[in-house]
mmCIF file of C-alpha atoms and ligand atoms in Angstrom:
data_model
loop_
_atom_site.group_PDB
_atom_site.id
_atom_site.type_symbol
_atom_site.label_atom_id
_atom_site.label_comp_id
_atom_site.label_asym_id
_atom_site.label_seq_id
_atom_site.Cartn_x
_atom_site.Cartn_y
_atom_site.Cartn_z
ATOM 1 C CA UNK A 472 105.978 -231.654 7.346
ATOM 2 C CA UNK A 473 103.639 -229.777 4.663
ATOM 3 C CA UNK A 474 101.071 -229.372 7.329
ATOM 4 C CA UNK A 475 102.503 -226.172 8.189
ATOM 5 C CA UNK A 476 100.948 -222.994 6.399
ATOM 6 C CA UNK A 477 103.278 -220.524 5.451
ATOM 7 C CA UNK A 478 103.096 -216.939 6.995
ATOM 8 C CA UNK A 479 102.416 -215.628 3.451
ATOM 9 C CA UNK A 480 99.381 -217.874 2.845
ATOM 10 C CA UNK A 481 98.248 -216.852 6.641
ATOM 11 C CA UNK A 482 98.352 -213.153 6.235
ATOM 12 C CA UNK A 483 97.026 -213.312 2.834
ATOM 13 C CA UNK A 484 93.778 -215.382 4.227
ATOM 14 C CA UNK A 485 93.359 -212.837 7.083
ATOM 15 C CA UNK A 486 93.520 -209.757 4.344
ATOM 16 C CA UNK A 487 91.116 -211.814 2.260
ATOM 17 C CA UNK A 488 88.766 -211.824 5.641
ATOM 18 C CA UNK A 489 88.957 -208.095 5.608
ATOM 19 C CA UNK A 490 91.731 -207.487 8.081
ATOM 20 C CA UNK A 491 92.950 -203.999 8.308
ATOM 21 C CA UNK A 492 94.825 -203.458 11.441
ATOM 22 C CA UNK A 493 97.043 -205.636 13.776
ATOM 23 C CA UNK A 494 98.351 -205.270 17.369
ATOM 24 C CA UNK A 495 99.355 -207.628 20.055
ATOM 25 C CA UNK A 496 102.329 -208.956 21.987
ATOM 26 C CA UNK A 497 104.760 -211.225 19.910
ATOM 27 C CA UNK A 498 105.346 -214.855 20.240
ATOM 28 C CA UNK A 499 108.162 -216.602 18.376
ATOM 29 C CA UNK A 500 105.336 -219.186 16.978
ATOM 30 C CA UNK A 501 103.756 -216.202 15.349
ATOM 31 C CA UNK A 502 106.776 -214.308 14.346
ATOM 32 C CA UNK A 503 106.356 -214.953 10.609
ATOM 33 C CA UNK A 504 102.859 -213.142 10.359
ATOM 34 C CA UNK A 505 104.181 -210.347 12.833
ATOM 35 C CA UNK A 506 106.653 -209.390 10.600
ATOM 36 C CA UNK A 507 104.627 -209.176 7.538
ATOM 37 C CA UNK A 508 101.970 -207.242 9.075
ATOM 38 C CA UNK A 509 104.525 -205.134 10.612
ATOM 39 C CA UNK A 510 106.252 -204.752 7.022
ATOM 40 C CA UNK A 511 103.180 -203.646 5.412
ATOM 41 C CA UNK A 512 103.114 -200.757 8.120
ATOM 42 C CA UNK A 513 99.835 -202.388 9.626
ATOM 43 C CA UNK A 514 100.899 -203.659 12.961
ATOM 44 C CA UNK A 515 101.051 -201.410 16.367
ATOM 45 C CA UNK A 516 102.944 -203.353 19.159
ATOM 46 C CA UNK A 517 100.934 -203.046 22.383
ATOM 47 C CA UNK A 518 102.467 -202.981 25.936
ATOM 48 C CA UNK A 519 100.190 -205.740 26.921
ATOM 49 C CA UNK A 520 97.581 -208.450 25.671
ATOM 50 C CA UNK A 521 94.877 -206.577 27.551
ATOM 51 C CA UNK A 522 96.027 -203.188 25.922
ATOM 52 C CA UNK A 523 96.035 -204.811 22.574
ATOM 53 C CA UNK A 524 92.632 -205.960 22.714
ATOM 54 C CA UNK A 525 91.415 -202.646 23.960
ATOM 55 C CA UNK A 526 93.391 -200.868 21.048
ATOM 56 C CA UNK A 527 91.835 -203.152 18.557
ATOM 57 C CA UNK A 528 88.337 -202.526 20.301
ATOM 58 C CA UNK A 529 89.025 -198.555 19.508
ATOM 59 C CA UNK A 530 89.725 -199.686 16.078
ATOM 60 C CA UNK A 531 86.823 -201.728 15.445
ATOM 61 C CA UNK A 532 84.516 -199.048 17.157
ATOM 62 C CA UNK A 533 85.755 -196.766 14.359
ATOM 63 C CA UNK A 534 85.174 -199.174 11.490
ATOM 64 C CA UNK A 535 88.280 -201.148 11.294
ATOM 65 C CA UNK A 536 88.563 -204.893 11.164
ATOM 66 C CA UNK A 537 91.719 -205.734 13.453
ATOM 67 C CA UNK A 538 93.359 -208.562 14.786
ATOM 68 C CA UNK A 539 95.303 -209.148 18.055
ATOM 69 C CA UNK A 540 98.255 -211.539 17.838
ATOM 70 C CA UNK A 541 99.436 -212.892 20.855
ATOM 71 C CA UNK A 542 100.264 -216.299 22.989
ATOM 72 C CA UNK A 543 98.165 -218.020 25.683
ATOM 73 C CA UNK A 544 100.311 -216.876 28.369
ATOM 74 C CA UNK A 545 98.769 -213.463 27.835
ATOM 75 C CA UNK A 546 95.328 -214.649 27.896
ATOM 76 C CA UNK A 547 95.294 -213.835 31.779
ATOM 77 C CA UNK A 548 96.121 -210.228 30.560
ATOM 78 C CA UNK A 549 93.301 -209.871 28.176
ATOM 79 C CA UNK A 550 90.277 -211.487 30.121
ATOM 80 C CA UNK A 551 89.520 -208.369 31.729
ATOM 81 C CA UNK A 552 88.718 -206.060 28.412
ATOM 82 C CA UNK A 553 87.488 -209.374 26.801
ATOM 83 C CA UNK A 554 84.732 -209.877 29.416
ATOM 84 C CA UNK A 555 84.067 -206.302 30.536
ATOM 85 C CA UNK A 556 84.311 -204.585 27.263
ATOM 86 C CA UNK A 557 84.245 -206.972 23.911
ATOM 87 C CA UNK A 558 81.368 -209.167 25.455
ATOM 88 C CA UNK A 559 78.866 -206.686 26.876
ATOM 89 C CA UNK A 560 79.499 -204.215 23.860
ATOM 90 C CA UNK A 561 79.451 -206.815 21.546
ATOM 91 C CA UNK A 562 83.037 -205.514 19.757
ATOM 92 C CA UNK A 563 84.121 -208.359 17.371
ATOM 93 C CA UNK A 564 87.960 -208.699 17.579
ATOM 94 C CA UNK A 565 89.637 -211.545 15.951
ATOM 95 C CA UNK A 566 92.188 -213.128 18.472
ATOM 96 C CA UNK A 567 95.123 -215.190 16.757
ATOM 97 C CA UNK A 568 96.759 -216.959 19.868
ATOM 98 C CA UNK A 569 99.558 -219.390 20.056
ATOM 99 C CA UNK A 570 98.780 -222.611 22.395
ATOM 100 C CA UNK A 571 101.870 -222.902 24.690
ATOM 101 C CA UNK A 572 101.573 -225.892 27.229
ATOM 102 C CA UNK A 573 99.059 -227.652 24.844
ATOM 103 C CA UNK A 574 98.206 -230.288 24.045
ATOM 104 C CA UNK A 575 100.771 -231.842 26.355
ATOM 105 C CA UNK A 576 101.987 -229.444 28.910
ATOM 106 C CA UNK A 577 104.967 -231.831 29.505
ATOM 107 C CA UNK A 578 106.538 -230.679 25.874
ATOM 108 C CA UNK A 579 106.683 -227.198 26.806
ATOM 109 C CA UNK A 580 108.344 -225.023 29.622
ATOM 110 C CA UNK A 581 106.716 -225.308 32.856
ATOM 111 C CA UNK A 582 105.402 -221.846 33.498
ATOM 112 C CA UNK A 583 102.988 -222.769 30.144
ATOM 113 C CA UNK A 584 101.405 -226.014 31.860
ATOM 114 C CA UNK A 585 98.478 -224.459 33.793
ATOM 115 C CA UNK A 586 97.306 -222.076 31.150
ATOM 116 C CA UNK A 587 97.989 -224.542 28.499
ATOM 117 C CA UNK A 588 95.608 -227.378 29.761
ATOM 118 C CA UNK A 589 92.747 -224.602 30.846
ATOM 119 C CA UNK A 590 92.770 -222.101 27.834
ATOM 120 C CA UNK A 591 90.076 -223.942 25.925
ATOM 121 C CA UNK A 592 87.901 -224.568 29.115
ATOM 122 C CA UNK A 593 88.167 -221.111 29.841
ATOM 123 C CA UNK A 594 86.981 -219.745 26.533
ATOM 124 C CA UNK A 595 84.113 -222.224 26.824
ATOM 125 C CA UNK A 596 82.956 -220.996 30.458
ATOM 126 C CA UNK A 597 83.379 -217.554 28.898
ATOM 127 C CA UNK A 598 81.316 -218.827 25.756
ATOM 128 C CA UNK A 599 83.619 -217.195 23.412
ATOM 129 C CA UNK A 600 83.781 -218.566 20.256
ATOM 130 C CA UNK A 601 87.072 -220.412 19.067
ATOM 131 C CA UNK A 602 88.673 -222.783 16.756
ATOM 132 C CA UNK A 603 92.034 -224.685 16.445
ATOM 133 C CA UNK A 604 94.151 -223.851 13.336
ATOM 134 C CA UNK A 605 94.330 -227.596 12.398
ATOM 135 C CA UNK A 606 96.262 -228.524 9.128
ATOM 136 C CA UNK A 607 93.707 -227.507 6.379
ATOM 137 C CA UNK A 608 91.258 -226.107 8.281
ATOM 138 C CA UNK A 609 92.028 -222.313 8.268
ATOM 139 C CA UNK A 610 89.304 -221.340 5.801
ATOM 140 C CA UNK A 611 86.779 -223.060 7.821
ATOM 141 C CA UNK A 612 87.584 -221.613 11.040
ATOM 142 C CA UNK A 613 87.921 -218.054 9.169
ATOM 143 C CA UNK A 614 84.243 -218.914 8.302
ATOM 144 C CA UNK A 615 83.581 -219.341 11.842
ATOM 145 C CA UNK A 616 85.130 -216.254 13.077
ATOM 146 C CA UNK A 617 83.160 -214.359 9.967
ATOM 147 C CA UNK A 618 79.785 -215.733 11.650
ATOM 148 C CA UNK A 619 80.958 -214.689 15.238
ATOM 149 C CA UNK A 620 81.668 -211.019 13.831
ATOM 150 C CA UNK A 621 78.442 -210.962 11.918
ATOM 151 C CA UNK A 622 76.855 -211.740 15.648
ATOM 152 C CA UNK A 623 79.104 -208.913 17.256
ATOM 153 C CA UNK A 624 81.227 -211.782 19.118
ATOM 154 C CA UNK A 625 84.935 -212.002 19.352
ATOM 155 C CA UNK A 626 86.542 -214.983 18.015
ATOM 156 C CA UNK A 627 89.880 -216.886 19.080
ATOM 157 C CA UNK A 628 91.746 -218.781 16.659
ATOM 158 C CA UNK A 629 93.915 -221.115 18.468
ATOM 159 C CA UNK A 630 97.182 -221.919 16.794
ATOM 160 C CA UNK A 631 99.319 -224.995 17.827
ATOM 161 C CA UNK A 632 103.059 -224.671 18.285
ATOM 162 C CA UNK A 633 104.640 -224.485 14.801
ATOM 163 C CA UNK A 634 101.570 -224.318 12.564
ATOM 164 C CA UNK A 635 102.411 -221.120 10.917
ATOM 165 C CA UNK A 636 105.882 -220.886 9.064
ATOM 166 C CA UNK A 637 108.431 -218.173 9.872
ATOM 167 C CA UNK A 638 109.161 -215.063 7.317
ATOM 168 C CA UNK A 639 112.337 -215.049 5.748
ATOM 169 C CA UNK A 640 114.787 -212.200 6.962
ATOM 170 C CA UNK A 641 112.829 -210.787 9.461
ATOM 171 C CA UNK A 642 114.329 -208.189 11.916
ATOM 172 C CA UNK A 643 118.003 -209.028 11.039
ATOM 173 C CA UNK A 644 120.222 -207.980 13.794
ATOM 174 C CA UNK A 645 123.934 -207.182 12.531
ATOM 175 C CA UNK A 646 127.007 -208.273 14.640
ATOM 176 C CA UNK A 647 127.749 -205.869 17.379
ATOM 177 C CA UNK A 648 130.721 -203.529 16.794
ATOM 178 C CA UNK A 649 133.536 -204.496 19.271
ATOM 179 C CA UNK A 650 132.717 -201.724 22.065
ATOM 180 C CA UNK A 651 128.935 -201.854 22.063
ATOM 181 C CA UNK A 652 127.360 -202.706 24.829
ATOM 182 C CA UNK A 653 125.329 -206.258 24.196
ATOM 183 C CA UNK A 654 123.114 -208.355 26.532
ATOM 184 C CA UNK A 655 126.028 -210.849 27.168
ATOM 185 C CA UNK A 656 128.288 -208.272 28.417
ATOM 186 C CA UNK A 657 125.871 -206.414 30.421
ATOM 187 C CA UNK A 658 124.463 -209.378 32.485
ATOM 188 C CA UNK A 659 128.280 -210.768 32.665
ATOM 189 C CA UNK A 660 129.379 -207.790 34.133
ATOM 190 C CA UNK A 661 126.352 -207.365 36.700
ATOM 191 C CA UNK A 662 126.462 -211.047 37.958
ATOM 192 C CA UNK A 663 130.486 -210.483 38.346
ATOM 193 C CA UNK A 664 129.486 -207.396 40.793
ATOM 194 C CA UNK A 665 126.804 -209.143 42.895
ATOM 195 C CA UNK A 666 127.937 -210.074 46.450
ATOM 196 C CA UNK A 667 125.023 -211.223 48.998
ATOM 197 C CA UNK A 668 121.970 -209.359 46.673
ATOM 198 C CA UNK A 669 118.849 -210.849 46.336
ATOM 199 C CA UNK A 670 117.981 -210.755 42.571
ATOM 200 C CA UNK A 671 114.989 -211.622 40.421
ATOM 201 C CA UNK A 672 115.447 -211.887 36.648
ATOM 202 C CA UNK A 673 112.752 -211.282 33.819
ATOM 203 C CA UNK A 674 111.419 -214.151 31.554
ATOM 204 C CA UNK A 675 113.233 -214.879 28.424
ATOM 205 C CA UNK A 676 116.873 -214.496 27.310
ATOM 206 C CA UNK A 677 117.649 -212.200 30.490
ATOM 207 C CA UNK A 678 116.970 -215.071 32.979
ATOM 208 C CA UNK A 679 118.843 -217.389 30.717
ATOM 209 C CA UNK A 680 121.953 -214.918 30.470
ATOM 210 C CA UNK A 681 121.973 -214.807 34.178
ATOM 211 C CA UNK A 682 121.841 -218.633 34.640
ATOM 212 C CA UNK A 683 124.608 -218.942 32.229
ATOM 213 C CA UNK A 684 126.773 -216.146 33.403
ATOM 214 C CA UNK A 685 126.574 -217.170 37.220
ATOM 215 C CA UNK A 686 124.232 -219.424 38.874
ATOM 216 C CA UNK A 687 123.418 -218.457 42.516
ATOM 217 C CA UNK A 688 120.795 -219.457 44.833
ATOM 218 C CA UNK A 689 119.854 -215.893 45.861
ATOM 219 C CA UNK A 690 118.639 -215.241 42.131
ATOM 220 C CA UNK A 691 115.294 -216.191 41.259
ATOM 221 C CA UNK A 692 115.036 -217.159 37.706
ATOM 222 C CA UNK A 693 111.305 -216.009 36.666
ATOM 223 C CA UNK A 694 110.389 -217.743 33.492
ATOM 224 C CA UNK A 695 106.948 -216.447 33.004
ATOM 225 C CA UNK A 696 104.936 -213.921 34.623
ATOM 226 C CA UNK A 697 106.247 -211.304 32.090
ATOM 227 C CA UNK A 698 106.445 -207.833 33.453
ATOM 228 C CA UNK A 699 106.085 -208.432 36.984
ATOM 229 C CA UNK A 700 109.553 -209.258 37.736
ATOM 230 C CA UNK A 701 110.007 -205.518 39.245
ATOM 231 C CA UNK A 702 107.030 -206.027 41.757
ATOM 232 C CA UNK A 703 108.452 -209.425 42.917
ATOM 233 C CA UNK A 704 111.722 -207.413 43.346
ATOM 234 C CA UNK A 705 109.872 -204.610 45.674
ATOM 235 C CA UNK A 706 108.179 -207.424 47.535
ATOM 236 C CA UNK A 707 111.673 -208.878 48.315
ATOM 237 C CA UNK A 708 113.379 -205.557 48.980
ATOM 238 C CA UNK A 709 110.653 -204.482 51.234
ATOM 239 C CA UNK A 710 110.357 -207.720 53.339
ATOM 240 C CA UNK A 711 114.513 -207.772 53.682
ATOM 241 C CA UNK A 712 115.015 -204.415 54.081
ATOM 242 C CA UNK A 713 118.564 -204.913 55.488
ATOM 243 C CA UNK A 714 119.512 -206.754 51.846
ATOM 244 C CA UNK A 715 120.113 -205.180 48.537
ATOM 245 C CA UNK A 716 117.447 -206.470 45.937
ATOM 246 C CA UNK A 717 118.177 -206.492 42.406
ATOM 247 C CA UNK A 718 115.787 -206.754 39.393
ATOM 248 C CA UNK A 719 116.898 -207.566 35.956
ATOM 249 C CA UNK A 720 114.410 -206.484 33.415
ATOM 250 C CA UNK A 721 113.632 -206.286 29.743
ATOM 251 C CA UNK A 722 112.504 -203.162 28.002
ATOM 252 C CA UNK A 723 109.387 -205.012 27.053
ATOM 253 C CA UNK A 724 108.728 -206.412 30.257
ATOM 254 C CA UNK A 725 109.235 -202.994 31.720
ATOM 255 C CA UNK A 726 106.416 -201.311 29.590
ATOM 256 C CA UNK A 727 104.084 -204.140 29.919
ATOM 257 C CA UNK A 728 103.490 -203.415 33.418
ATOM 258 C CA UNK A 729 104.856 -199.855 33.669
ATOM 259 C CA UNK A 730 102.854 -199.157 36.569
ATOM 260 C CA UNK A 731 104.775 -201.093 38.757
ATOM 261 C CA UNK A 732 107.368 -198.312 38.105
ATOM 262 C CA UNK A 733 105.217 -195.871 39.877
ATOM 263 C CA UNK A 734 104.827 -198.124 42.774
ATOM 264 C CA UNK A 735 108.410 -198.674 43.049
ATOM 265 C CA UNK A 736 108.802 -194.989 42.873
ATOM 266 C CA UNK A 737 106.592 -194.012 45.549
ATOM 267 C CA UNK A 738 107.668 -197.008 47.727
ATOM 268 C CA UNK A 739 111.076 -195.177 48.448
ATOM 269 C CA UNK A 740 112.719 -198.682 48.651
ATOM 270 C CA UNK A 741 116.103 -197.449 49.644
ATOM 271 C CA UNK A 742 117.672 -200.933 48.734
ATOM 272 C CA UNK A 743 116.154 -201.617 45.481
ATOM 273 C CA UNK A 744 118.197 -201.515 42.179
ATOM 274 C CA UNK A 745 116.007 -202.048 38.836
ATOM 275 C CA UNK A 746 118.150 -203.051 36.164
ATOM 276 C CA UNK A 747 116.626 -202.702 32.618
ATOM 277 C CA UNK A 748 118.142 -203.907 29.495
ATOM 278 C CA UNK A 749 116.917 -201.811 26.702
ATOM 279 C CA UNK A 750 117.705 -203.915 23.099
ATOM 280 C CA UNK A 751 114.639 -202.044 21.490
ATOM 281 C CA UNK A 752 112.904 -205.144 21.062
ATOM 282 C CA UNK A 753 111.507 -208.248 22.213
ATOM 283 C CA UNK A 754 114.839 -210.374 21.663
ATOM 284 C CA UNK A 755 113.193 -213.448 22.864
ATOM 285 C CA UNK A 756 110.634 -214.031 20.415
ATOM 286 C CA UNK A 757 112.392 -212.862 17.678
ATOM 287 C CA UNK A 758 113.587 -209.206 17.852
ATOM 288 C CA UNK A 759 110.154 -207.632 17.067
ATOM 289 C CA UNK A 760 110.705 -204.023 18.174
ATOM 290 C CA UNK A 761 109.292 -202.600 21.225
ATOM 291 C CA UNK A 762 108.003 -199.172 21.771
ATOM 292 C CA UNK A 763 111.023 -198.239 23.641
ATOM 293 C CA UNK A 764 112.872 -196.416 20.590
ATOM 294 C CA UNK A 765 111.724 -192.986 21.599
ATOM 295 C CA UNK A 766 111.828 -193.392 25.236
ATOM 296 C CA UNK A 767 113.960 -191.003 27.628
ATOM 297 C CA UNK A 768 114.954 -193.447 30.499
ATOM 298 C CA UNK A 769 116.390 -190.454 32.499
ATOM 299 C CA UNK A 770 113.276 -188.386 32.358
ATOM 300 C CA UNK A 771 111.005 -191.637 32.632
ATOM 301 C CA UNK A 772 112.772 -192.828 35.957
ATOM 302 C CA UNK A 773 112.859 -189.354 37.648
ATOM 303 C CA UNK A 774 108.983 -189.090 36.815
ATOM 304 C CA UNK A 775 108.223 -192.315 38.620
ATOM 305 C CA UNK A 776 109.967 -191.313 41.467
ATOM 306 C CA UNK A 777 113.036 -193.355 41.456
ATOM 307 C CA UNK A 778 115.495 -191.895 43.662
ATOM 308 C CA UNK A 779 118.787 -192.388 41.449
ATOM 309 C CA UNK A 780 118.466 -192.745 37.840
ATOM 310 C CA UNK A 781 121.409 -194.058 35.672
ATOM 311 C CA UNK A 782 121.721 -194.636 31.919
ATOM 312 C CA UNK A 783 124.786 -196.448 30.334
ATOM 313 C CA UNK A 784 125.093 -197.560 26.567
ATOM 314 C CA UNK A 785 128.823 -198.439 26.347
ATOM 315 C CA UNK A 786 130.964 -200.989 27.607
ATOM 316 C CA UNK A 787 133.483 -198.417 29.084
ATOM 317 C CA UNK A 788 131.196 -197.299 31.541
ATOM 318 C CA UNK A 789 129.619 -200.353 32.444
ATOM 319 C CA UNK A 790 131.398 -201.147 35.613
ATOM 320 C CA UNK A 791 131.065 -197.960 37.108
ATOM 321 C CA UNK A 792 127.758 -197.631 35.967
ATOM 322 C CA UNK A 793 126.751 -201.183 37.794
ATOM 323 C CA UNK A 794 128.779 -200.375 41.160
ATOM 324 C CA UNK A 795 126.808 -197.161 41.319
ATOM 325 C CA UNK A 796 123.599 -198.880 40.792
ATOM 326 C CA UNK A 797 124.398 -201.283 43.253
ATOM 327 C CA UNK A 798 125.563 -199.059 46.046
ATOM 328 C CA UNK A 799 123.348 -195.776 45.448
ATOM 329 C CA UNK A 800 120.138 -194.863 47.380
ATOM 330 C CA UNK A 801 117.288 -196.706 46.014
ATOM 331 C CA UNK A 802 114.904 -197.010 44.275
ATOM 332 C CA UNK A 803 117.769 -197.081 41.615
ATOM 333 C CA UNK A 804 116.770 -197.486 37.888
ATOM 334 C CA UNK A 805 119.701 -198.189 35.704
ATOM 335 C CA UNK A 806 118.784 -198.249 31.979
ATOM 336 C CA UNK A 807 121.549 -200.289 30.091
ATOM 337 C CA UNK A 808 121.033 -199.535 26.303
ATOM 338 C CA UNK A 809 122.375 -202.684 24.503
ATOM 339 C CA UNK A 810 122.299 -203.866 20.815
ATOM 340 C CA UNK A 811 120.382 -206.825 20.163
ATOM 341 C CA UNK A 812 122.297 -210.610 19.965
ATOM 342 C CA UNK A 813 119.667 -212.699 19.182
ATOM 343 C CA UNK A 814 122.347 -215.426 18.123
ATOM 344 C CA UNK A 815 123.587 -215.978 21.893
ATOM 345 C CA UNK A 816 121.181 -218.165 23.319
ATOM 346 C CA UNK A 817 121.496 -220.291 26.487
ATOM 347 C CA UNK A 818 119.249 -222.635 28.039
ATOM 348 C CA UNK A 819 116.695 -222.007 30.561
ATOM 349 C CA UNK A 820 117.539 -222.083 34.223
ATOM 350 C CA UNK A 821 114.129 -224.264 34.542
ATOM 351 C CA UNK A 822 115.793 -226.785 32.419
ATOM 352 C CA UNK A 823 118.126 -227.661 34.975
ATOM 353 C CA UNK A 824 116.688 -226.991 37.943
ATOM 354 C CA UNK A 825 113.019 -226.726 37.919
ATOM 355 C CA UNK A 826 110.755 -223.905 39.384
ATOM 356 C CA UNK A 827 110.052 -225.359 42.727
ATOM 357 C CA UNK A 828 113.978 -225.971 43.372
ATOM 358 C CA UNK A 829 114.344 -222.318 42.187
ATOM 359 C CA UNK A 830 111.855 -221.400 44.818
ATOM 360 C CA UNK A 831 113.054 -223.539 47.328
ATOM 361 C CA UNK A 832 116.718 -222.553 47.239
ATOM 362 C CA UNK A 833 116.058 -219.056 46.862
ATOM 363 C CA UNK A 834 113.798 -219.163 49.737
ATOM 364 C CA UNK A 835 116.661 -220.375 51.963
ATOM 365 C CA UNK A 836 119.279 -217.970 50.578
ATOM 366 C CA UNK A 837 116.595 -215.015 51.447
ATOM 367 C CA UNK A 838 116.234 -216.339 54.910
ATOM 368 C CA UNK A 839 119.795 -215.961 55.727
ATOM 369 C CA UNK A 840 121.220 -212.582 56.902
ATOM 370 C CA UNK A 841 122.893 -209.992 54.856
ATOM 371 C CA UNK A 842 126.669 -211.400 54.050
ATOM 372 C CA UNK A 843 125.788 -214.903 55.251
ATOM 373 C CA UNK A 844 125.228 -216.279 58.706
ATOM 374 C CA UNK A 845 122.085 -216.974 60.672
ATOM 375 C CA UNK A 846 118.791 -215.041 59.637
ATOM 376 C CA UNK A 847 117.562 -212.330 61.839
ATOM 377 C CA UNK A 848 114.939 -213.178 64.514
ATOM 378 C CA UNK A 849 111.364 -211.618 63.160
ATOM 379 C CA UNK A 850 110.511 -208.837 65.718
ATOM 380 C CA UNK A 851 107.147 -209.186 67.305
ATOM 381 C CA UNK A 852 105.017 -205.885 67.203
HETATM 382 C C1 LIG B 498 102.208 -212.228 29.005
HETATM 383 C C2 LIG B 498 103.031 -212.764 28.085
HETATM 384 N N1 LIG B 498 103.040 -212.072 26.755
HETATM 385 C C3 LIG B 498 104.026 -212.751 25.848
HETATM 386 C C4 LIG B 498 105.181 -213.321 26.252
HETATM 387 C C5 LIG B 498 106.035 -213.978 25.157
HETATM 388 N N2 LIG B 498 107.466 -213.777 25.453
HETATM 389 C C6 LIG B 498 108.221 -214.369 26.412
HETATM 390 S S1 LIG B 498 109.675 -213.389 26.431
HETATM 391 C C7 LIG B 498 109.054 -211.633 25.679
HETATM 392 C C8 LIG B 498 109.798 -211.021 25.206
HETATM 393 C C9 LIG B 498 110.188 -210.136 26.698
HETATM 394 O O1 LIG B 498 110.616 -209.052 26.013
HETATM 395 P P1 LIG B 498 111.621 -208.024 26.543
HETATM 396 O O2 LIG B 498 111.055 -207.831 28.013
HETATM 397 O O3 LIG B 498 112.171 -206.737 25.986
HETATM 398 O O4 LIG B 498 112.973 -208.929 27.083
HETATM 399 P P2 LIG B 498 114.163 -209.407 25.738
HETATM 400 O O5 LIG B 498 113.337 -210.753 25.283
HETATM 401 O O6 LIG B 498 114.460 -208.230 24.706
HETATM 402 O O7 LIG B 498 115.576 -209.889 26.403
HETATM 403 C C10 LIG B 498 108.010 -212.278 25.323
HETATM 404 C C11 LIG B 498 106.769 -211.496 24.384
HETATM 405 C C12 LIG B 498 104.996 -213.923 27.617
HETATM 406 N N3 LIG B 498 105.853 -214.570 27.968
HETATM 407 N N4 LIG B 498 104.236 -213.658 28.490
#
């Protein structure tokens, strides 16, 4: 399998084409180049792909040749700055985008199917120049990118899964000391505390962990839609005010659509508990650091308007914190600071259940009254 270009070769080629600054949201299939650019001090992680494109536009407007690294699940996030900023203002950013759900959507997870089959057509509809990184075609594609740049146009280099190698030793995570809080410990304890709460879990390892610890129909395992678990949870909580809703979120996902925290804060939803597992990184794609390192969760939660804000970073305080978070008046924010455990990975809920089944059984569970029994009749105005 020598079709694969090494991460070092790929980064060297981009540098030879003048790349100075790099931003984006990570994909496991770009983990090698991400680590090398980060190691060189040239990478700024962005909260979302749209923000990455805007940041790169700023660099370009100030004379720095820039690249955005992302996967096509984030294409939707960047379409707005692509169409209303880069195209009309003729700002030429190079976007290196991995292609999930493509060429055969059946070979990837279900949440990638619709975007996988439409990414190329969307770029064509928008008349945005692009090329696929086929084996041996990097220089040719970068030549096309240079032509696009000369014409003041962005360029998308589409990367098939596995086309670029990994970088050795990127973001190693040591074994956690015995009493340190970890994702498995935090999620196992949370799932054990649940009774009849509705729950929505964020994309990646957290959904997998929740499913592994305790499969329940009243948990909506949301693979995909990164950053939107909190808004889904607010919808559930306000539609079913007599039941507690729990959102299980990651720091990267929370930051991607941080504005929803303000919507939740101002909603005053008394029955909403938002649990954020902060491991300081995008663990599901290779533990690339997020920007949560310097974040003061207590101040942030209070500032956003959450009624109760709790933080916990030790196994000793975990059960007490969870019980308080599940019973206190909401909106509740509970930030759990954990150490990454990338070695513990479980199958996706969608591998055994399928998204339609997850949604169908969740609908039934959500229709039931709190504590089981018949659903409340809907009141007419
Ligand atoms: C819009 C979008 N961008 C990127 C991804 C790829 N992706 C899947 S999981 C994940 C990391 C999520 O990080 P975090 O919320 O901190 O949770 P963790 O993986 O650390 O548990 C990323 C970047 C995605 N699914 N969707």
